[in-house]
PDB file of C-alpha atoms and ligand atoms in Angstrom:
ATOM      1  CA  UNK A   1      58.537 141.796 124.873  1.00 48.00           C
ATOM      2  CA  UNK A   2      57.925 142.594 121.574  1.00 52.00           C
ATOM      3  CA  UNK A   3      56.623 139.706 119.305  1.00 57.00           C
ATOM      4  CA  UNK A   4      60.225 140.675 117.431  1.00 62.00           C
ATOM      5  CA  UNK A   5      61.591 139.677 121.065  1.00 63.00           C
ATOM      6  CA  UNK A   6      60.144 137.158 122.224  1.00 61.00           C
ATOM      7  CA  UNK A   7      62.059 133.849 123.262  1.00 59.00           C
ATOM      8  CA  UNK A   8      60.122 130.827 120.757  1.00 59.00           C
ATOM      9  CA  UNK A   9      59.787 127.765 123.061  1.00 58.00           C
ATOM     10  CA  UNK A  10      61.395 127.948 126.775  1.00 57.00           C
ATOM     11  CA  UNK A  11      63.340 124.296 126.050  1.00 55.00           C
ATOM     12  CA  UNK A  12      65.171 126.475 124.129  1.00 55.00           C
ATOM     13  CA  UNK A  13      67.034 128.989 126.326  1.00 54.00           C
ATOM     14  CA  UNK A  14      68.910 126.712 128.832  1.00 55.00           C
ATOM     15  CA  UNK A  15      68.481 128.077 131.373  1.00 56.00           C
ATOM     16  CA  UNK A  16      65.507 128.027 132.187  1.00 54.00           C
ATOM     17  CA  UNK A  17      66.060 124.403 131.825  1.00 54.00           C
ATOM     18  CA  UNK A  18      64.475 121.957 134.610  1.00 54.00           C
ATOM     19  CA  UNK A  19      66.524 119.278 134.318  1.00 56.00           C
ATOM     20  CA  UNK A  20      69.629 121.574 134.247  1.00 56.00           C
ATOM     21  CA  UNK A  21      71.849 119.677 136.925  1.00 55.00           C
ATOM     22  CA  UNK A  22      70.624 116.649 135.502  1.00 57.00           C
ATOM     23  CA  UNK A  23      72.297 117.166 132.288  1.00 54.00           C
ATOM     24  CA  UNK A  24      75.721 118.413 134.490  1.00 55.00           C
ATOM     25  CA  UNK A  25      75.725 115.118 136.186  1.00 56.00           C
ATOM     26  CA  UNK A  26      75.434 113.121 132.584  1.00 57.00           C
ATOM     27  CA  UNK A  27      78.064 115.467 131.598  1.00 65.00           C
ATOM     28  CA  UNK A  28      80.340 114.103 134.269  1.00 62.00           C
ATOM     29  CA  UNK A  29      79.787 110.925 133.707  1.00 64.00           C
ATOM     30  CA  UNK A  30      80.662 111.105 130.236  1.00 64.00           C
ATOM     31  CA  UNK A  31      84.051 113.243 131.134  1.00 58.00           C
ATOM     32  CA  UNK A  32      85.100 110.193 133.308  1.00 63.00           C
ATOM     33  CA  UNK A  33      84.217 107.552 130.711  1.00 68.00           C
ATOM     34  CA  UNK A  34      86.244 109.749 128.394  1.00 63.00           C
ATOM     35  CA  UNK A  35      89.417 109.347 130.633  1.00 64.00           C
ATOM     36  CA  UNK A  36      89.222 105.852 131.198  1.00 67.00           C
ATOM     37  CA  UNK A  37      89.323 105.297 127.380  1.00 65.00           C
ATOM     38  CA  UNK A  38      91.777 107.164 127.593  1.00 68.00           C
ATOM     39  CA  UNK A  39      94.027 106.059 130.513  1.00 67.00           C
ATOM     40  CA  UNK A  40      92.986 102.524 128.317  1.00 60.00           C
ATOM     41  CA  UNK A  41      94.479 104.230 125.255  1.00 60.00           C
ATOM     42  CA  UNK A  42      97.703 105.471 126.696  1.00 61.00           C
ATOM     43  CA  UNK A  43      98.093 101.642 128.560  1.00 62.00           C
ATOM     44  CA  UNK A  44      98.107  99.861 125.582  1.00 57.00           C
ATOM     45  CA  UNK A  45     100.050 102.758 123.852  1.00 60.00           C
ATOM     46  CA  UNK A  46     102.637 102.590 126.063  1.00 62.00           C
ATOM     47  CA  UNK A  47     103.066  98.095 125.660  1.00 60.00           C
ATOM     48  CA  UNK A  48     105.349  97.433 123.116  1.00 64.00           C
ATOM     49  CA  UNK A  49     103.096  96.554 120.419  1.00 61.00           C
ATOM     50  CA  UNK A  50     104.438  98.991 118.391  1.00 65.00           C
ATOM     51  CA  UNK A  51     108.194  97.428 118.420  1.00 63.00           C
ATOM     52  CA  UNK A  52     106.477  93.717 118.384  1.00 58.00           C
ATOM     53  CA  UNK A  53     104.736  94.848 114.419  1.00 65.00           C
ATOM     54  CA  UNK A  54     107.788  96.086 113.345  1.00 65.00           C
ATOM     55  CA  UNK A  55     110.339  93.108 114.181  1.00 62.00           C
ATOM     56  CA  UNK A  56     108.110  91.413 112.454  1.00 61.00           C
ATOM     57  CA  UNK A  57     107.546  93.446 109.332  1.00 62.00           C
ATOM     58  CA  UNK A  58     111.245  94.143 109.607  1.00 60.00           C
ATOM     59  CA  UNK A  59     111.437  90.059 109.478  1.00 56.00           C
ATOM     60  CA  UNK A  60     114.419  90.811 112.705  1.00 57.00           C
ATOM     61  CA  UNK A  61     113.354  87.540 113.977  1.00 61.00           C
ATOM     62  CA  UNK A  62     115.111  84.557 113.345  1.00 69.00           C
ATOM     63  CA  UNK A  63     113.749  82.598 110.431  1.00 77.00           C
ATOM     64  CA  UNK A  64     114.205  79.612 109.776  1.00 88.00           C
ATOM     65  CA  UNK A  65     114.481  78.921 105.479  1.00 92.00           C
ATOM     66  CA  UNK A  66     114.028  74.989 103.373  1.00 92.00           C
ATOM     67  CA  UNK A  67     117.007  74.376 102.197  1.00 95.00           C
ATOM     68  CA  UNK A  68     116.488  74.507  98.306  1.00 96.00           C
ATOM     69  CA  UNK A  69     118.151  73.241  95.625  1.00 97.00           C
ATOM     70  CA  UNK A  70     118.687  75.924  92.805  1.00 97.00           C
ATOM     71  CA  UNK A  71     120.634  74.695  89.832  1.00 97.00           C
ATOM     72  CA  UNK A  72     123.520  71.799  88.653  1.00 97.00           C
ATOM     73  CA  UNK A  73     126.409  73.693  89.074  1.00 97.00           C
ATOM     74  CA  UNK A  74     127.492  72.489  85.530  1.00 96.00           C
ATOM     75  CA  UNK A  75     123.894  73.633  83.762  1.00 97.00           C
ATOM     76  CA  UNK A  76     125.139  76.985  84.556  1.00 97.00           C
ATOM     77  CA  UNK A  77     128.156  78.831  82.923  1.00 97.00           C
ATOM     78  CA  UNK A  78     130.382  81.077  84.351  1.00 97.00           C
ATOM     79  CA  UNK A  79     128.604  84.982  83.665  1.00 96.00           C
ATOM     80  CA  UNK A  80     125.346  83.911  83.555  1.00 97.00           C
ATOM     81  CA  UNK A  81     122.018  84.120  85.337  1.00 97.00           C
ATOM     82  CA  UNK A  82     119.346  81.255  86.049  1.00 98.00           C
ATOM     83  CA  UNK A  83     115.861  82.530  87.674  1.00 97.00           C
ATOM     84  CA  UNK A  84     114.419  80.663  91.080  1.00 97.00           C
ATOM     85  CA  UNK A  85     111.528  80.993  93.471  1.00 97.00           C
ATOM     86  CA  UNK A  86     112.222  80.632  96.716  1.00 96.00           C
ATOM     87  CA  UNK A  87     111.884  80.778  99.684  1.00 95.00           C
ATOM     88  CA  UNK A  88     108.026  79.992  98.425  1.00 94.00           C
ATOM     89  CA  UNK A  89     106.740  79.763  94.881  1.00 95.00           C
ATOM     90  CA  UNK A  90     105.920  82.792  95.087  1.00 94.00           C
ATOM     91  CA  UNK A  91     108.808  84.922  95.674  1.00 95.00           C
ATOM     92  CA  UNK A  92     111.082  85.265  92.421  1.00 96.00           C
ATOM     93  CA  UNK A  93     114.950  84.999  92.447  1.00 97.00           C
ATOM     94  CA  UNK A  94     117.788  85.163  90.604  1.00 98.00           C
ATOM     95  CA  UNK A  95     121.400  83.275  90.866  1.00 98.00           C
ATOM     96  CA  UNK A  96     124.056  84.166  88.600  1.00 98.00           C
ATOM     97  CA  UNK A  97     127.376  82.653  88.412  1.00 97.00           C
ATOM     98  CA  UNK A  98     130.561  85.897  89.071  1.00 97.00           C
ATOM     99  CA  UNK A  99     132.967  82.213  89.436  1.00 95.00           C
ATOM    100  CA  UNK A 100     134.433  79.876  89.253  1.00 94.00           C
ATOM    101  CA  UNK A 101     133.280  79.073  92.875  1.00 94.00           C
ATOM    102  CA  UNK A 102     132.165  82.303  93.164  1.00 96.00           C
ATOM    103  CA  UNK A 103     127.884  82.980  93.490  1.00 97.00           C
ATOM    104  CA  UNK A 104     125.408  85.524  94.259  1.00 98.00           C
ATOM    105  CA  UNK A 105     122.191  85.677  94.657  1.00 98.00           C
ATOM    106  CA  UNK A 106     118.476  88.074  95.149  1.00 97.00           C
ATOM    107  CA  UNK A 107     114.967  88.218  95.869  1.00 95.00           C
ATOM    108  CA  UNK A 108     114.646  89.975  92.741  1.00 92.00           C
ATOM    109  CA  UNK A 109     112.089  92.248  93.599  1.00 95.00           C
ATOM    110  CA  UNK A 110     113.312  95.796  93.050  1.00 97.00           C
ATOM    111  CA  UNK A 111     113.692  97.218  96.667  1.00 96.00           C
ATOM    112  CA  UNK A 112     111.737 100.777  94.639  1.00 97.00           C
ATOM    113  CA  UNK A 113     108.240  99.344  93.686  1.00 97.00           C
ATOM    114  CA  UNK A 114     108.969  95.460  93.330  1.00 96.00           C
ATOM    115  CA  UNK A 115     109.648  95.448  89.164  1.00 97.00           C
ATOM    116  CA  UNK A 116     111.732  92.561  88.112  1.00 97.00           C
ATOM    117  CA  UNK A 117     115.473  92.830  88.185  1.00 97.00           C
ATOM    118  CA  UNK A 118     117.396  91.681  85.580  1.00 96.00           C
ATOM    119  CA  UNK A 119     121.377  90.465  85.021  1.00 97.00           C
ATOM    120  CA  UNK A 120     122.593  92.613  82.848  1.00 96.00           C
ATOM    121  CA  UNK A 121     125.880  90.530  82.122  1.00 95.00           C
ATOM    122  CA  UNK A 122     127.868  92.830  78.972  1.00 95.00           C
ATOM    123  CA  UNK A 123     127.729  95.569  81.826  1.00 93.00           C
ATOM    124  CA  UNK A 124     128.211  93.219  84.657  1.00 95.00           C
ATOM    125  CA  UNK A 125     125.149  94.347  86.865  1.00 96.00           C
ATOM    126  CA  UNK A 126     121.418  93.983  88.110  1.00 97.00           C
ATOM    127  CA  UNK A 127     119.179  96.261  86.265  1.00 97.00           C
ATOM    128  CA  UNK A 128     115.552  97.525  86.480  1.00 97.00           C
ATOM    129  CA  UNK A 129     113.792  98.481  83.474  1.00 96.00           C
ATOM    130  CA  UNK A 130     110.836 100.151  85.381  1.00 97.00           C
ATOM    131  CA  UNK A 131     112.921 103.593  86.330  1.00 97.00           C
ATOM    132  CA  UNK A 132     116.330 102.821  85.031  1.00 97.00           C
ATOM    133  CA  UNK A 133     117.356 100.970  89.019  1.00 97.00           C
ATOM    134  CA  UNK A 134     120.647 100.154  89.238  1.00 98.00           C
ATOM    135  CA  UNK A 135     122.287  97.010  91.461  1.00 98.00           C
ATOM    136  CA  UNK A 136     125.691  96.451  92.809  1.00 97.00           C
ATOM    137  CA  UNK A 137     125.851  92.250  91.655  1.00 97.00           C
ATOM    138  CA  UNK A 138     128.942  91.790  94.938  1.00 96.00           C
ATOM    139  CA  UNK A 139     126.233  93.627  97.066  1.00 96.00           C
ATOM    140  CA  UNK A 140     122.713  93.825  96.619  1.00 96.00           C
ATOM    141  CA  UNK A 141     123.414  98.066  96.905  1.00 96.00           C
ATOM    142  CA  UNK A 142     121.723 100.116  94.582  1.00 97.00           C
ATOM    143  CA  UNK A 143     123.959 102.056  92.649  1.00 97.00           C
ATOM    144  CA  UNK A 144     122.033 104.185  90.036  1.00 97.00           C
ATOM    145  CA  UNK A 145     118.589 104.987  90.152  1.00 97.00           C
ATOM    146  CA  UNK A 146     115.330 105.761  92.315  1.00 97.00           C
ATOM    147  CA  UNK A 147     115.801 102.034  94.636  1.00 97.00           C
ATOM    148  CA  UNK A 148     116.963 103.153  97.585  1.00 96.00           C
ATOM    149  CA  UNK A 149     117.578 100.119 100.196  1.00 96.00           C
ATOM    150  CA  UNK A 150     119.481  96.590  98.634  1.00 96.00           C
ATOM    151  CA  UNK A 151     117.897  93.901  97.546  1.00 97.00           C
ATOM    152  CA  UNK A 152     117.088  90.527  99.720  1.00 96.00           C
ATOM    153  CA  UNK A 153     120.413  87.849  99.613  1.00 97.00           C
ATOM    154  CA  UNK A 154     119.929  84.804  99.264  1.00 97.00           C
ATOM    155  CA  UNK A 155     122.267  82.403 100.785  1.00 96.00           C
ATOM    156  CA  UNK A 156     123.722  79.580  98.775  1.00 96.00           C
ATOM    157  CA  UNK A 157     126.419  76.925  98.862  1.00 96.00           C
ATOM    158  CA  UNK A 158     127.587  74.594  96.855  1.00 96.00           C
ATOM    159  CA  UNK A 159     126.285  70.233  98.149  1.00 96.00           C
ATOM    160  CA  UNK A 160     127.272  67.457  96.122  1.00 95.00           C
ATOM    161  CA  UNK A 161     127.574  69.679  92.887  1.00 95.00           C
ATOM    162  CA  UNK A 162     124.190  71.606  93.108  1.00 97.00           C
ATOM    163  CA  UNK A 163     123.741  75.165  94.145  1.00 97.00           C
ATOM    164  CA  UNK A 164     121.320  75.793  97.330  1.00 97.00           C
ATOM    165  CA  UNK A 165     120.009  77.545  98.567  1.00 97.00           C
ATOM    166  CA  UNK A 166     119.829  78.339 102.403  1.00 96.00           C
ATOM    167  CA  UNK A 167     118.190  81.101 103.481  1.00 96.00           C
ATOM    168  CA  UNK A 168     117.624  84.853 103.247  1.00 95.00           C
ATOM    169  CA  UNK A 169     120.384  87.032 104.618  1.00 92.00           C
ATOM    170  CA  UNK A 170     118.333  89.668 107.212  1.00 79.00           C
ATOM    171  CA  UNK A 171     118.000  93.145 105.742  1.00 69.00           C
ATOM    172  CA  UNK A 172     121.085  95.164 107.090  1.00 59.00           C
ATOM    173  CA  UNK A 173     120.298  99.171 107.562  1.00 52.00           C
TER     174      UNK A 173
HETATM  175  S1  LIG B 201     110.557  99.486  90.385  1.00 82.58           S
HETATM  176 FE1  LIG B 201     112.632  99.237  89.863  1.00 82.58          FE
HETATM  177  S2  LIG B 201     113.492 101.829  89.635  1.00 82.58           S
HETATM  178 FE2  LIG B 201     111.665 101.764  90.065  1.00 82.58          FE
END
């Protein structure tokens, strides 16, 4: 071979590699490892982790909620709203008195991007000022704007002249 056609290092030429068979063995072992890994992954992926996680995240499991006194009935006039926290001190909520014995309460984080929702008494609707989202006060369903899901409703009852929160309704799809 002339100068330009020369193979510079023997090691670079695979066909001259004396460890070729050993290399093949390693390849086979590597391949088997990959297969074992893939089988393991397949086994794990067929377990119902996804549905277990989804159940937890979507709150489909029955939850226990504390009873919490919100306000004395006499302190809330018909047509007025009252802000409170439920089920934890970090969950802002809104109670609206719609009639003599008609109350509605929702978690007041807008289902679009979680801005607080306000009670617009003159129009009888719940309004999110962030991107002009509107919700029906009787159902919590979005009526206009970007929100697509209803506000989670808080169940309430009247006990001894007090309005009491008893739970958060499951989100129905
Ligand atoms: S956060 Fe309420 S409309 Fe966007």
